[in-house]
Coordinates of N, CA and C and ligand atoms in Angstrom, one line a residue:
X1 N 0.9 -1.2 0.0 CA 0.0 0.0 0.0 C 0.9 1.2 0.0
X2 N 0.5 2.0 -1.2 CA 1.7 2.9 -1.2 C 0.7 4.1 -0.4
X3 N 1.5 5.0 0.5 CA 0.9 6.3 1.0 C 1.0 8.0 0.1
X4 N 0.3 7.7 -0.1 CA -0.1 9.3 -1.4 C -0.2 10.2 0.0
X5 N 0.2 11.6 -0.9 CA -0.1 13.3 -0.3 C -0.5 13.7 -1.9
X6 N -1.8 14.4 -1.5 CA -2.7 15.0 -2.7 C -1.6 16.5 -2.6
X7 N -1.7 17.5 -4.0 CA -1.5 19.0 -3.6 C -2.1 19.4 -5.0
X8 N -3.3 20.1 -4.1 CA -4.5 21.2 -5.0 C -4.3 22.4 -4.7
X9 N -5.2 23.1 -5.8 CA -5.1 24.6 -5.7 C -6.8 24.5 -5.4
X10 N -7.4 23.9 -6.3 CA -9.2 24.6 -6.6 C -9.9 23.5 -6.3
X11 N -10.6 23.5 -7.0 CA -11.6 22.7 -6.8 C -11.8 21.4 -6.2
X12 N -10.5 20.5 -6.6 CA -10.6 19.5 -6.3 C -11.1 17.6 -6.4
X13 N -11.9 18.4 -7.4 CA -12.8 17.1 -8.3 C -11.7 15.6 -8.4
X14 N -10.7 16.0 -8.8 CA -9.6 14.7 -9.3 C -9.3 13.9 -8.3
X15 N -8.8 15.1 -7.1 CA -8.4 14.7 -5.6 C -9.9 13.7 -4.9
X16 N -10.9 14.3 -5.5 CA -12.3 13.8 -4.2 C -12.5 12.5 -5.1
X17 N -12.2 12.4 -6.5 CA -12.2 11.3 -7.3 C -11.1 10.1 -6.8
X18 N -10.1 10.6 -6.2 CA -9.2 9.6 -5.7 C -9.8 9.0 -4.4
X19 N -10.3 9.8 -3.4 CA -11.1 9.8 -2.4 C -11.9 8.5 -2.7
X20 N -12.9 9.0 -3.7 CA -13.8 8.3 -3.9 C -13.5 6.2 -4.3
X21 N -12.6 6.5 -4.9 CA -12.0 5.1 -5.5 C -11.7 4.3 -4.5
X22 N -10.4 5.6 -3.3 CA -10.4 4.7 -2.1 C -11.4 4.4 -1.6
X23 N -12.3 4.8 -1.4 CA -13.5 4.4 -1.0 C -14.1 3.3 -0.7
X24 N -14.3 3.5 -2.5 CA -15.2 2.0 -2.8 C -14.3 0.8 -1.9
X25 N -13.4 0.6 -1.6 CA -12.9 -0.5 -1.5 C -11.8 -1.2 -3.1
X26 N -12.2 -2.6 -3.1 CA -11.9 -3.5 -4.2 C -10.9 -3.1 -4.3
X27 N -9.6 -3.2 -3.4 CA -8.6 -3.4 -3.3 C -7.4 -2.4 -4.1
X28 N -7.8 -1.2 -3.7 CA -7.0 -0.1 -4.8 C -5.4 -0.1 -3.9
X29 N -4.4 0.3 -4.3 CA -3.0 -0.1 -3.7 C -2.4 0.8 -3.2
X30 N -3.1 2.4 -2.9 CA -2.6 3.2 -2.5 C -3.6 4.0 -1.4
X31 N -3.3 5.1 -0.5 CA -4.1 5.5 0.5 C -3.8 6.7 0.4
X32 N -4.7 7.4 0.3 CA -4.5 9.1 0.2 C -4.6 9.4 1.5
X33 N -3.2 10.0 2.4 CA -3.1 10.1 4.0 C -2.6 11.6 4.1
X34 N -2.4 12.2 3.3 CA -2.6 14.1 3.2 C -3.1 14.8 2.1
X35 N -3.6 16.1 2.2 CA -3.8 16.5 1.2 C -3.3 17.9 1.6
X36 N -2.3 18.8 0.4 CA -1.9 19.7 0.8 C -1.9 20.9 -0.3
X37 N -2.6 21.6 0.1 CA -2.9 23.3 -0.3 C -2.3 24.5 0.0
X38 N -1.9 25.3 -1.5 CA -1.2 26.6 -1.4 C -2.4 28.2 -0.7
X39 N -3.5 27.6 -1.1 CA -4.5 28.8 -1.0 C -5.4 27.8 0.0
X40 N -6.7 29.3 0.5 CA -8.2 28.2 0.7 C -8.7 28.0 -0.4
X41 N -8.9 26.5 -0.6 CA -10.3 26.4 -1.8 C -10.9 24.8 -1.5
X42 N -11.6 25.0 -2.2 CA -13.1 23.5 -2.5 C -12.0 22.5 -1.9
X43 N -11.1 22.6 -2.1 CA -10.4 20.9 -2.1 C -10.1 20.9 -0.4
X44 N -9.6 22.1 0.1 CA -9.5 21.5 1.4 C -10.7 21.6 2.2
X45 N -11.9 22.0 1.8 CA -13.0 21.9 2.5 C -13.6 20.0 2.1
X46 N -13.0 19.7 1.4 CA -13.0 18.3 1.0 C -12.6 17.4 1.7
X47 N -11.3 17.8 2.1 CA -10.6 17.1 3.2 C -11.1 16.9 4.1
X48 N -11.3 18.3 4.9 CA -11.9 18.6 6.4 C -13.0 17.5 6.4
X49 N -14.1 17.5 5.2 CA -15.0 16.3 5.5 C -14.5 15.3 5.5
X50 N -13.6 14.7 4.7 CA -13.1 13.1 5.0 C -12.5 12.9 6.1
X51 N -12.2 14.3 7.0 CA -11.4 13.8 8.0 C -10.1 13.4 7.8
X52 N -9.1 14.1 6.5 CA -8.1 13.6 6.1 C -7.0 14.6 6.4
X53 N -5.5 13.9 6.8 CA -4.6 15.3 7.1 C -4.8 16.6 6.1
X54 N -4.2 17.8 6.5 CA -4.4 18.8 5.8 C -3.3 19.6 6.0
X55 N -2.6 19.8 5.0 CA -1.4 21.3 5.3 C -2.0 22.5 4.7
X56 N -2.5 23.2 5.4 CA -3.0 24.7 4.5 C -2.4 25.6 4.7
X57 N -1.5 25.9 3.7 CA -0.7 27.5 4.0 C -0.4 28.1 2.6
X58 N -0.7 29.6 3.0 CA -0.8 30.6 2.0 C 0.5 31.1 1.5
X59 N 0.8 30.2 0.4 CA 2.4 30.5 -0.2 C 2.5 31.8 -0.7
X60 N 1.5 32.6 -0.9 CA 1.5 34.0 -1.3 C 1.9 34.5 -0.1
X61 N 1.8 34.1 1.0 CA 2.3 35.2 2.2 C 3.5 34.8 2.5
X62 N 3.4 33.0 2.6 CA 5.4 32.4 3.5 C 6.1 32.5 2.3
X63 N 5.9 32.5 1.3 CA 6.5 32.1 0.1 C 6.8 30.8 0.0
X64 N 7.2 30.1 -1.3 CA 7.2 28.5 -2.1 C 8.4 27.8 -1.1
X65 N 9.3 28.7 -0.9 CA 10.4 27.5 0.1 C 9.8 27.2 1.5
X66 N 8.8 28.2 1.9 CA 8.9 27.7 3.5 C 7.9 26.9 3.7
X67 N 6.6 27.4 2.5 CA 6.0 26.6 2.2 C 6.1 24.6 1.9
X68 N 7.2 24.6 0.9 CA 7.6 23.2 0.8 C 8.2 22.8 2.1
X69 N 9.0 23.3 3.0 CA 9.4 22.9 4.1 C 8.4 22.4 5.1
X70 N 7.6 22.9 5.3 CA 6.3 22.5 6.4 C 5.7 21.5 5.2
X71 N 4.9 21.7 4.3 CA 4.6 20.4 3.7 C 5.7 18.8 4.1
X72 N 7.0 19.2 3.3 CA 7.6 18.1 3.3 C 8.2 17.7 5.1
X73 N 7.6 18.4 6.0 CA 7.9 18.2 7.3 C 6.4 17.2 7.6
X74 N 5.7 18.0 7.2 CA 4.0 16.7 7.5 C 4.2 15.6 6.7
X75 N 4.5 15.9 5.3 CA 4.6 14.4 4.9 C 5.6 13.3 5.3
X76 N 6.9 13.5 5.4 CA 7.6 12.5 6.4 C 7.1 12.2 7.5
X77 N 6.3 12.9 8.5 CA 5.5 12.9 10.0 C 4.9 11.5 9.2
X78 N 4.0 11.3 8.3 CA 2.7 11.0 7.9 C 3.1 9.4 6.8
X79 N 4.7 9.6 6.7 CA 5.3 8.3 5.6 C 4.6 8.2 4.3
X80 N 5.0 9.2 4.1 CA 4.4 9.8 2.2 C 5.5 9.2 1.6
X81 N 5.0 8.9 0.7 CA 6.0 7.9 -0.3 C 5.5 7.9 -1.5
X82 N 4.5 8.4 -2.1 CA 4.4 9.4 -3.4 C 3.5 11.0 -3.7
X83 N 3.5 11.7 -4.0 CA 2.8 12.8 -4.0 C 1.9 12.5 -5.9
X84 N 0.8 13.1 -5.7 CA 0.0 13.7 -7.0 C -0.4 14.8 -6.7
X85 N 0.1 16.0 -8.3 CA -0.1 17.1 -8.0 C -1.8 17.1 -9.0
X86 N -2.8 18.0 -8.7 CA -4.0 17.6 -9.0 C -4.7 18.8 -8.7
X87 N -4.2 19.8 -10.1 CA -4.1 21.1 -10.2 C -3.6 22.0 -9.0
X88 N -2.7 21.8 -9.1 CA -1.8 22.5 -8.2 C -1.3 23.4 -9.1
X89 N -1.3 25.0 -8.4 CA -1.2 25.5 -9.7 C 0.7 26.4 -9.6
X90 N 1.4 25.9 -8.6 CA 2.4 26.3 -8.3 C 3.9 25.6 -8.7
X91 N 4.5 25.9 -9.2 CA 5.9 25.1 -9.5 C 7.2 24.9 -8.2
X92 N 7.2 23.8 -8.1 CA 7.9 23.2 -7.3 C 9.3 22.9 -7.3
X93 N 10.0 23.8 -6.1 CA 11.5 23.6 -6.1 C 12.5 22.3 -6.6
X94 N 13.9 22.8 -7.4 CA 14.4 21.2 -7.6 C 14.8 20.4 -6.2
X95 N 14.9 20.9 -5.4 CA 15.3 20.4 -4.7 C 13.9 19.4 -3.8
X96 N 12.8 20.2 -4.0 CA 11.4 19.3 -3.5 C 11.5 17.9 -4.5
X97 N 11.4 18.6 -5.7 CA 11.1 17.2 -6.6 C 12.3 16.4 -6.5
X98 N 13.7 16.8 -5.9 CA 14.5 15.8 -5.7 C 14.0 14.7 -4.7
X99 N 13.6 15.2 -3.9 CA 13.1 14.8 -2.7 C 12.3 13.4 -2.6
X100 N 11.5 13.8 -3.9 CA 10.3 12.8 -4.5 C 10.6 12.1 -5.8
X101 N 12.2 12.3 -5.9 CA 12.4 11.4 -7.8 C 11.3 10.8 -8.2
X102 N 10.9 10.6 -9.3 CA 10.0 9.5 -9.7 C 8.6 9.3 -9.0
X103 N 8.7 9.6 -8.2 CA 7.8 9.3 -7.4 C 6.5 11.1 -7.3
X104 N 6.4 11.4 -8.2 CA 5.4 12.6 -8.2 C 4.8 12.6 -9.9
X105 N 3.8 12.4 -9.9 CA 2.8 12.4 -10.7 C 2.5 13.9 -10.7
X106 N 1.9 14.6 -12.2 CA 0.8 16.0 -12.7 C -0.2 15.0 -13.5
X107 N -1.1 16.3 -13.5 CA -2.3 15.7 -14.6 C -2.5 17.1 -15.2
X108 N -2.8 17.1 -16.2 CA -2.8 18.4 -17.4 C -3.6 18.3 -18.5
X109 N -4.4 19.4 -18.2 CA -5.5 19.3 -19.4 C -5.0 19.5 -21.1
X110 N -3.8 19.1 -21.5 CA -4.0 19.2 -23.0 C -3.3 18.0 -23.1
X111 N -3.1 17.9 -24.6 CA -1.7 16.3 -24.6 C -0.4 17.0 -25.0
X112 N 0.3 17.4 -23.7 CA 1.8 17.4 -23.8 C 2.2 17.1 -24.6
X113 N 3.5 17.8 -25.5 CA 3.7 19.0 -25.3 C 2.9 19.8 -25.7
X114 N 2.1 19.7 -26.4 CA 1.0 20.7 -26.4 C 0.7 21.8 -25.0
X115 N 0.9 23.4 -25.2 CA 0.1 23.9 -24.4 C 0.7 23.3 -22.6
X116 N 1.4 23.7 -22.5 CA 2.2 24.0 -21.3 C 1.5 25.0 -20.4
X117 N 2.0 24.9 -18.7 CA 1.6 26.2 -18.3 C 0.3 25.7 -18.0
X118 N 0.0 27.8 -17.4 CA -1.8 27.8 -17.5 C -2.7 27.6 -18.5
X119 N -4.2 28.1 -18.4 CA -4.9 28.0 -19.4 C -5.0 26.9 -20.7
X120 N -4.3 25.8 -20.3 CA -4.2 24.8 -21.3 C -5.6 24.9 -22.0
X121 N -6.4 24.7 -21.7 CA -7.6 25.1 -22.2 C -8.2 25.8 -23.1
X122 N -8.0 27.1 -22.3 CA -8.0 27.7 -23.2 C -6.6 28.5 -24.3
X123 N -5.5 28.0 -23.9 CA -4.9 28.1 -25.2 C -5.2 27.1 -26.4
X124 N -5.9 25.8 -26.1 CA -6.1 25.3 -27.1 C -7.6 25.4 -28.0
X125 N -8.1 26.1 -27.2 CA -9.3 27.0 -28.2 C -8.8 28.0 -29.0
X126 N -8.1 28.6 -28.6 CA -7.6 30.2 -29.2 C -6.5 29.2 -30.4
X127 N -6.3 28.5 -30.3 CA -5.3 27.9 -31.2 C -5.8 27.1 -32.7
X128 N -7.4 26.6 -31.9 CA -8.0 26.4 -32.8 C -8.1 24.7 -33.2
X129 N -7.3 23.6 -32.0 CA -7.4 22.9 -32.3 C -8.3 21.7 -33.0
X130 N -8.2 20.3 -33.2 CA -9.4 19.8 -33.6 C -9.5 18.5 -32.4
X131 N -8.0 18.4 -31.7 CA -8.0 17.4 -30.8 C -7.4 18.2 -29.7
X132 N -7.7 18.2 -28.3 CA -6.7 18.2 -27.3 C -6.7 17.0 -26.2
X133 N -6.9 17.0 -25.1 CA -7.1 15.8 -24.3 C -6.5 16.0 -23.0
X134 N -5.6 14.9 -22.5 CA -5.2 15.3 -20.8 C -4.0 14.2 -21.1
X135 N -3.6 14.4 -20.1 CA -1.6 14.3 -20.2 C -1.7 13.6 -18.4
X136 N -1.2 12.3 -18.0 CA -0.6 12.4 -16.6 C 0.8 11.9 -16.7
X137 N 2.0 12.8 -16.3 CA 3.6 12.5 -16.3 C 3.9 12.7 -15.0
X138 N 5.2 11.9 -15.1 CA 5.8 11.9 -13.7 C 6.4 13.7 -14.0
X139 N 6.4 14.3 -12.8 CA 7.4 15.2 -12.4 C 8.5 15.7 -12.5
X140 N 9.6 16.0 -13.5 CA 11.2 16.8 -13.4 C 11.0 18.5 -13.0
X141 N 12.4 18.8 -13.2 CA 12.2 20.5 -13.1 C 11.8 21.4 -14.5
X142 N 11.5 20.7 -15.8 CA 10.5 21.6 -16.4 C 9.3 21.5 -16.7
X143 N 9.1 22.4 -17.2 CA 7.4 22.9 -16.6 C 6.3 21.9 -17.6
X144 N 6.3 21.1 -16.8 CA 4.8 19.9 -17.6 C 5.6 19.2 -18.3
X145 N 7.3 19.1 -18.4 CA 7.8 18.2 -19.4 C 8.5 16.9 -18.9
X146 N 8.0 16.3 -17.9 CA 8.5 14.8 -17.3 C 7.6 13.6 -18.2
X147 N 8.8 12.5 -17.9 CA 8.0 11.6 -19.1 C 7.1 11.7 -18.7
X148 N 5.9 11.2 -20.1 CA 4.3 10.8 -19.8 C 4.0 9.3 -19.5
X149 N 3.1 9.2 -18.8 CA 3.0 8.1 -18.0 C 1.5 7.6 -19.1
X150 N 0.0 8.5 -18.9 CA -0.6 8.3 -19.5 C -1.1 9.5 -20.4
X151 N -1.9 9.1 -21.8 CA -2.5 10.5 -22.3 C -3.9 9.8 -23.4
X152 N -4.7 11.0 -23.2 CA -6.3 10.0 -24.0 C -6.5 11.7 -24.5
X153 N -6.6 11.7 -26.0 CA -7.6 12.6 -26.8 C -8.6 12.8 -25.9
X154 N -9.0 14.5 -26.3 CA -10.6 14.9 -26.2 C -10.8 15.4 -27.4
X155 N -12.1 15.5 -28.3 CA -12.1 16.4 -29.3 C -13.0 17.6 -29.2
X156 N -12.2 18.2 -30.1 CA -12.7 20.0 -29.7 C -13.8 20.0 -30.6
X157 N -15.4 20.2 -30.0 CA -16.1 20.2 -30.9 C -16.9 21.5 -31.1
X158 N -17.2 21.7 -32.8 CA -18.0 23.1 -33.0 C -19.0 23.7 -31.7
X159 N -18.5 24.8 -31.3 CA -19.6 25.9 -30.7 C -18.9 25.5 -29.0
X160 N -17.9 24.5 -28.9 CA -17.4 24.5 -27.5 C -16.9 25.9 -26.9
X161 N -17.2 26.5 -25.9 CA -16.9 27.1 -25.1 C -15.3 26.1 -23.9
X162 N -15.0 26.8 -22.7 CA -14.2 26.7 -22.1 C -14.7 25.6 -21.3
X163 N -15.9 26.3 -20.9 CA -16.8 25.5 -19.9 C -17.1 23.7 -20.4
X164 N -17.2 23.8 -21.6 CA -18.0 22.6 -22.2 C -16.9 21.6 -22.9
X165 N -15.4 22.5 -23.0 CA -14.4 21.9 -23.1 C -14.0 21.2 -21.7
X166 N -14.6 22.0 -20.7 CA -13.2 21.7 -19.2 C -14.2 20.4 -18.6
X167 N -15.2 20.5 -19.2 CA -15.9 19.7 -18.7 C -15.8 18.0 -19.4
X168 N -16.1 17.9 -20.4 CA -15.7 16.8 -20.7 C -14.0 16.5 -20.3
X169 N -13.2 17.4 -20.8 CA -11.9 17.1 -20.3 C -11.7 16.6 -19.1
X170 N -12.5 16.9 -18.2 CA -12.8 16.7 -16.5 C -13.2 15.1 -16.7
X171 N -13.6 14.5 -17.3 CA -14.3 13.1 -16.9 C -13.5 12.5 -17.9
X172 N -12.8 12.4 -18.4 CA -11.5 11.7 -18.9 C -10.5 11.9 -17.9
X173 N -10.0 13.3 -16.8 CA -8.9 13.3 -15.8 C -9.4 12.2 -15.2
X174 N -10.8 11.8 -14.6 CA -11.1 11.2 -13.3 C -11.0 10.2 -13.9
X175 N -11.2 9.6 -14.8 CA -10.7 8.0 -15.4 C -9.0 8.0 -15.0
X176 N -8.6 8.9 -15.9 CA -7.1 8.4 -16.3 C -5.9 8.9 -15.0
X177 N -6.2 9.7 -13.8 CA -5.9 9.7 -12.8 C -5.6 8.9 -11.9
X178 N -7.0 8.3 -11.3 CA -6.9 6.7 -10.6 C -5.9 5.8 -11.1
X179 N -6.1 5.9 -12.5 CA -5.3 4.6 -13.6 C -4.0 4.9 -12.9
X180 N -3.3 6.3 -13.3 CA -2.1 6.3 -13.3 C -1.4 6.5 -11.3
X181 N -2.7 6.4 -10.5 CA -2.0 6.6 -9.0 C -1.7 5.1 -9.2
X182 N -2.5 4.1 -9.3 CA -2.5 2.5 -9.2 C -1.7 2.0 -9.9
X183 N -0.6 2.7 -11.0 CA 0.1 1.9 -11.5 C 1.2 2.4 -10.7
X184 N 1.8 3.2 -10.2 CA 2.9 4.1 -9.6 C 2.6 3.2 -8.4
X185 N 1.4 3.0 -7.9 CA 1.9 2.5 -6.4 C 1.8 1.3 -6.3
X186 N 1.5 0.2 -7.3 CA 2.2 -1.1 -8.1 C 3.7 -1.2 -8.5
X187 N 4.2 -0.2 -8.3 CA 5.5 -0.2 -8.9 C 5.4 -0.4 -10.3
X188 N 4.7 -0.2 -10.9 CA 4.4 -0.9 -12.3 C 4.7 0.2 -13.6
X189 N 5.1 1.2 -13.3 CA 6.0 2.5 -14.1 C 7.1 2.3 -14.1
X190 N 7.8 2.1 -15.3 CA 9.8 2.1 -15.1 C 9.8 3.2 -16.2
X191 N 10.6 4.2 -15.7 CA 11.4 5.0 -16.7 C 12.6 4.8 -17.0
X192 N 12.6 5.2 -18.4 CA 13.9 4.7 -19.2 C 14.6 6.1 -20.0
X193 N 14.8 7.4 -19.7 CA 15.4 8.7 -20.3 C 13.1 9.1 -20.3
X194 N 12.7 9.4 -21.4 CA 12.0 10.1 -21.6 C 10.6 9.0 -21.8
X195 N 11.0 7.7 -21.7 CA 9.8 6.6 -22.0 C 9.3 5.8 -20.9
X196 N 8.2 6.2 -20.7 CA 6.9 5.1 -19.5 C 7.4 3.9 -19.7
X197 N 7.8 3.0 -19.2 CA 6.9 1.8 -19.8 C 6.3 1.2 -18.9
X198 N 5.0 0.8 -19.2 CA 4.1 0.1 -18.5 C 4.0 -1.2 -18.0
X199 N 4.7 -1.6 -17.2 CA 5.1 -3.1 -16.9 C 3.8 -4.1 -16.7
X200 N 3.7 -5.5 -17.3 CA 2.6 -5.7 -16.9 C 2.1 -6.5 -15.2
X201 N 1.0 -6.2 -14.6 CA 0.8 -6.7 -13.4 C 0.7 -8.5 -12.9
Ligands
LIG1 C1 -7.6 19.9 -13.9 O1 -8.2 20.1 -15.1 C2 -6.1 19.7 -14.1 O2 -5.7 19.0 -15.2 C3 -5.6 21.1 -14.1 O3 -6.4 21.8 -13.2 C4 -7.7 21.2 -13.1 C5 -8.0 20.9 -11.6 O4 -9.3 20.4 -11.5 N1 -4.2 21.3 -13.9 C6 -3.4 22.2 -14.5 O5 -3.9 23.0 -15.3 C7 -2.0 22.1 -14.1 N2 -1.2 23.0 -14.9 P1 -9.8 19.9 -10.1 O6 -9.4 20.9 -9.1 O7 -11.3 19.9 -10.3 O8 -9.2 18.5 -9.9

């Protein structure tokens, strides 16, 4: 049973979707035992209901180092042994992600490299695409570019708005999230320079 630390910015849907899996039962291989937040929002009011650890601190006031310091001080407390970031909307020291080699999952709304950054979204309206989709890679120090682990098309269809993009894009993350916590805490991810491979179970 591998021990997960969630780190949200907003809403939270992906994180309450991991929640939820653990949930059900049927033998999922990982346990979400913190969830940790730069701002207040939806996600740690999520927590608070599950009754699940919580680091809340306003990296806009401590700033990103002192910030990761108190996080990565609860998660050793708590024997974190992978993190998923799960719109987290902040970039993370090398020295944090050293901390966590391999072991730190993103999820990203377009298919990498496509559309980096914010607004993936909506840069890929303004761009005009005909496909974009969602991206989950492990973690290095550039921004959205660690191998990819998993990635599934959405297609951009006539008269989509933001909303009606983020939306479908939303229920492909909650599939393909679970997927990729349960194969990481199987040990079942080997990277090789820039290639996943998916070992089988
Ligand atoms: C998700 O769409 C995720 O891919 C995106 O934030 C959203 C969070 O939704 N992440 C990024 O854009 C990271 N650059 P949620 O709070 O409902 O899980």
């Amino acid at each position: 049973m591998m021990r997960i630390a969630v780190l949200a910015s907003g809403r939270g849907s992906n994180f309450a979707r991991l929640l939820e899996e653990q949930a059900a039962g049927g033998g999922v291989p990982y346990q979400i035992v913190l969830l940790g937040v730069d701002r207040n929002c939806p996600a740690a009011e999520t927590a608070r209901t599950a009754g699940l650890a919580l680091y809340s601190a306003a990296a806009r006031l401590i700033g990103m180092a002192e910030w990761e310091r108190g996080f990565l001080a609860q998660a050793s407390a708590l024997g974190v042994e992978g993190i998923v970031l799960a719109g987290f909307m902040r970039i993370l020291s090398p020295q944090f992600i050293a901390s966590y080699r391999g072991r730190i999952l993103n999820i990203h709304p377009s298919l990498l490299p496509a559309f980096p950054g914010r607004d993936a979204i909506g840069q890929a309206l303004r761009h005009g695409v005909r496909q974009t989709g969602v991206t989950v890679h492990f973690v290095d120090e550039t921004l959205d570019g660690g191998p990819i682990v998993l990635q599934e098309a959405v297609p951009v269809l006539a008269g989509d708005d933001e909303a009606s993009l983020a939306q479908r894009i939303h229920v492909v993350e909650h599939r393909l999230l679970p997927q990729a916590v349960r194969l990481l805490a199987q040990h079942e991810l080997q990277v090789t320079g820039r290639t996943v491979t998916i070992l089988e179970g």
